[in-house]
Coordinates of C-alpha atoms in Angstrom, one line a residue:
X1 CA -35.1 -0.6 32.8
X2 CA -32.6 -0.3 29.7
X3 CA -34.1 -1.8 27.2
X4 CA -31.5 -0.3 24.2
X5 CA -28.3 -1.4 25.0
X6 CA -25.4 -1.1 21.9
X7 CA -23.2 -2.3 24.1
X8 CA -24.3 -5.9 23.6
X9 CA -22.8 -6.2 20.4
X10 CA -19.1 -5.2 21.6
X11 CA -18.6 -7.8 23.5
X12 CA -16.4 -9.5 21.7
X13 CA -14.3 -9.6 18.9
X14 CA -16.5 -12.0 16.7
X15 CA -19.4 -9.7 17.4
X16 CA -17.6 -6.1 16.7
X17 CA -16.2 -7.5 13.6
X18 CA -19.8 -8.8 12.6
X19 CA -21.2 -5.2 12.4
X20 CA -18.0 -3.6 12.1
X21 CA -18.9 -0.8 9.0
X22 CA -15.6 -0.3 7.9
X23 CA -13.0 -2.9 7.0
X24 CA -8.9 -1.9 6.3
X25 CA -7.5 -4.1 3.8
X26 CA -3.7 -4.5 2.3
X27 CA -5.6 -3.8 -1.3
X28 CA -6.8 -0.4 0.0
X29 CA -2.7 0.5 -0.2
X30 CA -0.6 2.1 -2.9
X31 CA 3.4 2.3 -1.5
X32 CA 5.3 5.6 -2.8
X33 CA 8.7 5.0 -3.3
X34 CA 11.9 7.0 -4.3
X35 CA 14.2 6.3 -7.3
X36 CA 17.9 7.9 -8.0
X37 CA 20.5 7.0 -10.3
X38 CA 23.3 5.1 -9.7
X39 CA 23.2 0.8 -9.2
X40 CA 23.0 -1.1 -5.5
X41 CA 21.4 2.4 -4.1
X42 CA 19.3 1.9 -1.0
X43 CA 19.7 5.0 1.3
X44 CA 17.1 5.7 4.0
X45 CA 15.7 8.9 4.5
X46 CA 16.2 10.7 7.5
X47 CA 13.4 12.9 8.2
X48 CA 11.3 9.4 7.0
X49 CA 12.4 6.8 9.1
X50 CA 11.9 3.5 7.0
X51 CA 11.8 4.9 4.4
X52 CA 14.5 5.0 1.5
X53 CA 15.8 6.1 -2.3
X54 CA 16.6 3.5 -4.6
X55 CA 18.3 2.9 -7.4
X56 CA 16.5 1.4 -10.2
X57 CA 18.3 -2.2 -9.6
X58 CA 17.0 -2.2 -6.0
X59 CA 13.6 -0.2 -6.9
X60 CA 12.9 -3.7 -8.9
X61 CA 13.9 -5.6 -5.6
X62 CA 12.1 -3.6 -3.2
X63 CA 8.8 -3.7 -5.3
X64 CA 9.2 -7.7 -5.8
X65 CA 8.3 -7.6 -1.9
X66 CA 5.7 -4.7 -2.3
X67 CA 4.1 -7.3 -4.0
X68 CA 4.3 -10.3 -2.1
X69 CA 3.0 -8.5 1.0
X70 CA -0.1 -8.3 -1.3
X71 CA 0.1 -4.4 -1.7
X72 CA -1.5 -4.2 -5.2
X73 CA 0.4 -0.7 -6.1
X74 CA 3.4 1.8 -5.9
X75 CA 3.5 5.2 -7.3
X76 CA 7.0 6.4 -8.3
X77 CA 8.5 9.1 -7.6
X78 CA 11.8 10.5 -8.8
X79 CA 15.5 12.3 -8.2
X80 CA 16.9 13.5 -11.2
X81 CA 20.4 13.5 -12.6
X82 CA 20.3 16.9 -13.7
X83 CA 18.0 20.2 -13.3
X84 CA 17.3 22.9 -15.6
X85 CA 14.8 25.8 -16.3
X86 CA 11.6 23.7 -17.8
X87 CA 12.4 20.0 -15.4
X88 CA 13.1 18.4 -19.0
X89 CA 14.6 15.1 -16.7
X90 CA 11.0 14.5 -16.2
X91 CA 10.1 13.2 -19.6
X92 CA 14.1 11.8 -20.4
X93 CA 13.5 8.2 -21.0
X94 CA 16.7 7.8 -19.1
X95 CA 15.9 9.4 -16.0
X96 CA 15.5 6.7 -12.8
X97 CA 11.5 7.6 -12.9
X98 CA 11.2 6.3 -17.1
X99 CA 14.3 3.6 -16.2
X100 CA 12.3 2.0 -13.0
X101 CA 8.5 2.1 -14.3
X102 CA 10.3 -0.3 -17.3
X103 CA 12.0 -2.7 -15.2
X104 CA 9.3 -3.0 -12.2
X105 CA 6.6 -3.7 -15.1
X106 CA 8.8 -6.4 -16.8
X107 CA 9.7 -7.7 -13.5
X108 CA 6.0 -8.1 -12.0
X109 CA 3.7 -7.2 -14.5
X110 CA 0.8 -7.6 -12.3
X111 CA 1.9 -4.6 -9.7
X112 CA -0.1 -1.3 -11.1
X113 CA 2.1 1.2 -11.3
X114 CA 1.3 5.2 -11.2
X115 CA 3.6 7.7 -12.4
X116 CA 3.5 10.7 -10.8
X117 CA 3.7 14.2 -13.2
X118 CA 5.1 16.9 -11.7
X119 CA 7.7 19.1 -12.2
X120 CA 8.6 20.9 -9.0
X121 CA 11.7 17.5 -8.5
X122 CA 13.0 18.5 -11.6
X123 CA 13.1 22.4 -12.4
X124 CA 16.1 24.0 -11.2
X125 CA 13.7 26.6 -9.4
X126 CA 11.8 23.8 -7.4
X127 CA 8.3 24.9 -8.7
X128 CA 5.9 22.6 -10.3
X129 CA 5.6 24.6 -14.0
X130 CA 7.4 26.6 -16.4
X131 CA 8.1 30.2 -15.1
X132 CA 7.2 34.0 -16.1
X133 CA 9.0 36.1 -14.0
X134 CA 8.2 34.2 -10.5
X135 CA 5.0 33.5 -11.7
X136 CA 3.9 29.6 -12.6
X137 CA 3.0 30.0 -16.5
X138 CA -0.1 28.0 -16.4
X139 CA -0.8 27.0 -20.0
X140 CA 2.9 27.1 -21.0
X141 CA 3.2 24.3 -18.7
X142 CA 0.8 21.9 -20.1
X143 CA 2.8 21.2 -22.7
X144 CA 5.2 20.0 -20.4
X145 CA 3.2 18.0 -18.3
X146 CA 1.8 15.9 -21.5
X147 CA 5.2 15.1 -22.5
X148 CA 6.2 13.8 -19.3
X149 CA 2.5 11.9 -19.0
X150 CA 3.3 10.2 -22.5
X151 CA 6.8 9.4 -21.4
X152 CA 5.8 7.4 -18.2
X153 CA 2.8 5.8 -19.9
X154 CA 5.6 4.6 -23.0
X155 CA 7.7 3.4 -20.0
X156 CA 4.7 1.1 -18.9
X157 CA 2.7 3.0 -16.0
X158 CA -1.0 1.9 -15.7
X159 CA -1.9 5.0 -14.3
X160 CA -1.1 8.9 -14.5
X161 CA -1.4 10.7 -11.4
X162 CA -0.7 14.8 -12.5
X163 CA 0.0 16.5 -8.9
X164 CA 1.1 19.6 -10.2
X165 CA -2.3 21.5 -9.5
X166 CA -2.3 23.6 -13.0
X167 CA -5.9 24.7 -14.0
X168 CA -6.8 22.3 -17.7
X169 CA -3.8 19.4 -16.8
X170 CA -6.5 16.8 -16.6
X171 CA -7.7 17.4 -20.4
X172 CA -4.6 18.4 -21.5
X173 CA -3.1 14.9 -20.4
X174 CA -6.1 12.9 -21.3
X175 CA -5.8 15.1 -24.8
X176 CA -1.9 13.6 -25.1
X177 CA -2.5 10.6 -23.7
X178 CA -5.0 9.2 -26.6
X179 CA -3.5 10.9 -29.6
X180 CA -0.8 8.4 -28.5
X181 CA -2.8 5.2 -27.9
X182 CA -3.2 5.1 -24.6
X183 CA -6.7 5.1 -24.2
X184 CA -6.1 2.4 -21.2
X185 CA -3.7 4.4 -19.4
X186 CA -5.9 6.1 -16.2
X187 CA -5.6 9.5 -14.9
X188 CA -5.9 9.4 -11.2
X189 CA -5.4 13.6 -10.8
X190 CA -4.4 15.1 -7.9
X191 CA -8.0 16.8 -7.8
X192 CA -7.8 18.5 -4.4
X193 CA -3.9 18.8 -3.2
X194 CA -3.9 21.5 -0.5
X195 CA -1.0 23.9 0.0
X196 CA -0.2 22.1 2.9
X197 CA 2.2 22.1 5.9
X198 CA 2.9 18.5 6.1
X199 CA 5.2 18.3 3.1
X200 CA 7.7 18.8 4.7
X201 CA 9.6 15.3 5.1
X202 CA 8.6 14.5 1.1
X203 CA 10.3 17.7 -0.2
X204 CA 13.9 16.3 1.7
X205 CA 13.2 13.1 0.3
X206 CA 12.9 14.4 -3.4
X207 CA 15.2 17.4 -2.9
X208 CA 11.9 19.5 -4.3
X209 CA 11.7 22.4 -2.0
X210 CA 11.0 25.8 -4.0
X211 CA 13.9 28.2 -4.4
X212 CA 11.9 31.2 -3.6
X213 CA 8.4 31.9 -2.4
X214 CA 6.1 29.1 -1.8
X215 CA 3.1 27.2 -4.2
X216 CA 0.3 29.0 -2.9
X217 CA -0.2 30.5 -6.2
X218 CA -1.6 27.3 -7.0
X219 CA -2.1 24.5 -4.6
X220 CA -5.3 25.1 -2.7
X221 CA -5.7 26.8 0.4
X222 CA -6.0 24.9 3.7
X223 CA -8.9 27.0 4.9
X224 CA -11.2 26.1 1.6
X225 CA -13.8 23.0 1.3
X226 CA -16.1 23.9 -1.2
X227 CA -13.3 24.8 -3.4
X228 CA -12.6 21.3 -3.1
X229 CA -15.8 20.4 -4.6
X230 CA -15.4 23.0 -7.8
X231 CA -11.7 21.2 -8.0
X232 CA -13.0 17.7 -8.3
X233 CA -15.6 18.4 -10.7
X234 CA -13.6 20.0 -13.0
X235 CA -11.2 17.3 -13.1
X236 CA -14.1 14.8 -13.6
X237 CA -14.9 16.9 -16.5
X238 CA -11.5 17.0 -18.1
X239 CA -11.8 13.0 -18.1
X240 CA -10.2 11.8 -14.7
X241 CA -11.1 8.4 -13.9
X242 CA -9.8 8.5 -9.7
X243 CA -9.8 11.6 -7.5
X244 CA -7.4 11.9 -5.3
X245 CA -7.2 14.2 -1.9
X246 CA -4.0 15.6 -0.6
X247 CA -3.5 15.7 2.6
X248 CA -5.6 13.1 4.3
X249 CA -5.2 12.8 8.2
X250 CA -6.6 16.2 8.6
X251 CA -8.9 16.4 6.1
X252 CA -11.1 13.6 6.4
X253 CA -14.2 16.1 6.4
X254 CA -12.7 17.1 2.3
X255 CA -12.7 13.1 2.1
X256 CA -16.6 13.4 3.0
X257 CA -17.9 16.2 1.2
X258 CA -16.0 14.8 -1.9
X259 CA -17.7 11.1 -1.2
X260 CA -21.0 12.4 -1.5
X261 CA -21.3 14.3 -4.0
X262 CA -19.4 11.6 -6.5
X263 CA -19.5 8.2 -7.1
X264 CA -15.8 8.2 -8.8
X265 CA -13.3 6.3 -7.1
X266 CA -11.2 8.5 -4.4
X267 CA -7.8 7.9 -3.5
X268 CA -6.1 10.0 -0.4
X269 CA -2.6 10.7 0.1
X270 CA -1.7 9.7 3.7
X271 CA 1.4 12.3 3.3
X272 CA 5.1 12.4 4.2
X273 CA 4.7 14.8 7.5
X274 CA 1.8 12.6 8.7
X275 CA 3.9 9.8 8.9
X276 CA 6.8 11.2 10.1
X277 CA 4.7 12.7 13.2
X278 CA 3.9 9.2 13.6
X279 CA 7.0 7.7 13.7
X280 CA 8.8 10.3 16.0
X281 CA 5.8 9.9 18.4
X282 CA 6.3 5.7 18.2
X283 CA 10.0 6.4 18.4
X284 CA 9.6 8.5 21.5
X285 CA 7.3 5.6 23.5
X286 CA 4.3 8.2 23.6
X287 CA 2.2 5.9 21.2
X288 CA 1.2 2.3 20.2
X289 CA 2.0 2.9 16.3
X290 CA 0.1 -0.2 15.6
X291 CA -2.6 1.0 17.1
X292 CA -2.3 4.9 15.7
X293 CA -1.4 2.9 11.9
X294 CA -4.3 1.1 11.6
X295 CA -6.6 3.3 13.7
X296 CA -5.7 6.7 11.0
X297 CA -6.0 4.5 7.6
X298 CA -9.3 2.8 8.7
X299 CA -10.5 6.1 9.5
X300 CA -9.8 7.6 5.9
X301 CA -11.5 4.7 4.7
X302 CA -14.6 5.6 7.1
X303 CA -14.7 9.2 6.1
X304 CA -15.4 8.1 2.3
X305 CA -11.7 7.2 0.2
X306 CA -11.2 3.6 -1.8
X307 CA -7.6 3.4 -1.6
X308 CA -4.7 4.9 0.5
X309 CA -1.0 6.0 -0.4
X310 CA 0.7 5.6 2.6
X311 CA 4.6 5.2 3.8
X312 CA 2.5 2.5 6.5
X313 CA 2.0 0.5 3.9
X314 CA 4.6 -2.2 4.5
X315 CA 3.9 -2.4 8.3
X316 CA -0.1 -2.0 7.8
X317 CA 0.3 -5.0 5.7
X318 CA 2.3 -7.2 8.1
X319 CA -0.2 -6.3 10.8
X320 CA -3.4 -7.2 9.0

C-alpha cells in the first residue's frame, strides 16, 4: 500500500496555495518605460507590442496608472535629442530622462524611481563608454558615468541602476554620489548583465544598437557562471546595495548561484527579447500568455530574485 502520497495536498486550490513556496506579487514589479522629447508623444513600439515612448507630459500620465495598479516602481529609460562622441545628453538636465524623473517625482512622490546610467542611448557610436580607437576607455568613462549618476539623483531618482558593465562604476558612482549629498540615493548595479542575444527588441526601442562591433569587450559572456559570482562581489564591495541579473528567463541557474552565496537584495531583468518571444507566440495562438506571464516571473522568483523588471508588468498586475 502507498502510504506517501504528495498528491493529497493538490487537490485543490485552497490546499496548493496553503503550501505553495513561492508567491508572485504586483510589488515584486518594477515597469521600464521609454521617454522622448516632444509634448502628447505616445508611440508604440513595434518589435514590443504594448509597449510605447513617451513624452515627458504622457510619461507623468502613464506612470499615474503604473501606480494605481499597485506596481511600486518604473525605471526610466531614455531617447535623446541629440548624439555626440562622449553621450553628454545623458547628464543634460534637459534631456527627457532628467525632464521625466522631475515631473513623475512631483507628480507621485511615492512611486520609486531608478535611473538607468548608461551611455550606449546617447553616444553617437552606440557603445556604453568613452572610446580609444574602437576600444571602450574604461576609466575615462567613469567620469562620465558619475556625472550622469549625480544628474538623475538631482532630478529626484531613488535609485541608481549603472548598466554600463565598466570594471570600478559601482565605487566610482557611490564615490560621486556622496560627495554630493546623496547618501540615500541606492545603487542597484547591473552586477551580472550578460552579452546577451535577447536585446534585441530594447536596442529598436532606444535606437542604442552599436555602430560597429558588438559589447563583448565588456558585458559578460553567456557561457560564464562563476564569473557571475566574482561580478557580484565586486560590486558588493564597491558599495551596491541591490544586485541585479541581466538576462533572467534563461538564467535562472545565475539567479541561484547568486541567491546563495549573498543575502543582498537581487533584482532580474526580465528583458525586451523575452517578452517579445512571448508576445509573438500569444499573438500567434500557440500559447496561454497568462499562463506563460505568470508561470516565467514566479519562476525567477523561485530561482532566488526579490523583485522583477518586466514589460508584463501592467498585465501581471491586472491578473493577480
Amino acid at each position: 500500500m502507498i502510504k506517501i502520497r504528495p498528491r493529497r495536498i493538490r487537490i485543490s486550490e485552497n490546499l496548493r496555495s496553503m503550501v505553495r513556496e513561492t508567491n508572485l506579487s504586483v510589488k515584486d514589479f518594477i515597469y521600464p518605460m521609454f521617454v522622448v522629447a516632444g509634448e502628447n508623444v505616445r508611440e508604440e513600439i513595434s518589435s514590443m507590442p504594448g509597449c510605447c515612448r513617451f513624452s515627458v507630459d504622457n510619461a507623468v500620465e502613464f506612470a499615474k496608472e503604473i501606480s494605481a495598479l499597485g506596481i511600486p516602481a518604473v525605471e526610466i529609460f531614455g531617447l535623446p535629442e541629440y548624439k555626440d562622441e562622449i553621450g553628454s545628453g545623458a547628464w543634460d538636465m534637459n534631456s527627457p530622462v532628467q525632464r521625466a524623473i522631475s515631473a513623475i517625482k512631483k507628480a507621485v512622490p511615492d512611486l520609486v524611481i531608478v535611473g538607468d546610467v548608461c551611455l550606449c542611448q546617447y553616444t553617437s557610436h552606440g557603445h556604453c563608454g568613452k572610446l580609444c580607437g574602437e576600444y571602450v576607455d574604461n576609466d575615462a568613462t567613469l567620469e562620465l558615468l558619475q556625472k550622469v549618476a549625480v544628474s538623475q539623483a538631482e532630478s529626484g531618482a531613488d535609485i541608481i541602476a549603472p548598466s554600463d558593465m565598466m570594471d570600478g562604476r559601482v565605487a566610482a558612482i557611490r564615490d560621486a554620489l556622496d560627495t554630493k549629498n546623496f547618501v540615500n540615493v541606492s545603487i542597484m548595479s547591473y552586477a551580472v548583465k550578460y552579452a546577451s542575444g535577447f536585446y534585441g527588441p530594447f536596442r529598436d526601442a532606444a535606437h542604442g544598437a552599436p555602430k560597429f562591433g558588438d559589447r563583448k569587450q565588456y558585458q559578460m559572456d553567456f557561457a560564464n557562471s562563476r564569473e557571475a559570482l566574482k561580478e557580484a562581489e565586486l560590486d558588493i564591495s564597491e558599495g551596491a546595495d541591490i544586485l541585479m541579473i541581466k538576462p533572467a528567463l534563461a538564467y535562472g541557474d545565475i539567479v541561484s548561484k547568486v541567491r546563495a552565496a549573498t543575502n543582498y537584495p537581487i533584482a532580474v531583468y526580465n528583458v525586451s527579447g523575452e517578452y517579445a518571444m512571448v508576445k509573438a507566440a500569444a499573438q500567434n495562438g500557440w500559447i496561454d500568455e497568462k499562463k506563460v506571464v505568470i508561470e516565467s516571473l514566479t519562476c525567477m522568483k523561485r530561482a532566488g530574485a526579490d523583485m522583477i523588471i518586466t514589460y508584463h508588468a501592467l498585465d501581471a498586475a491586472n491578473w493577480l
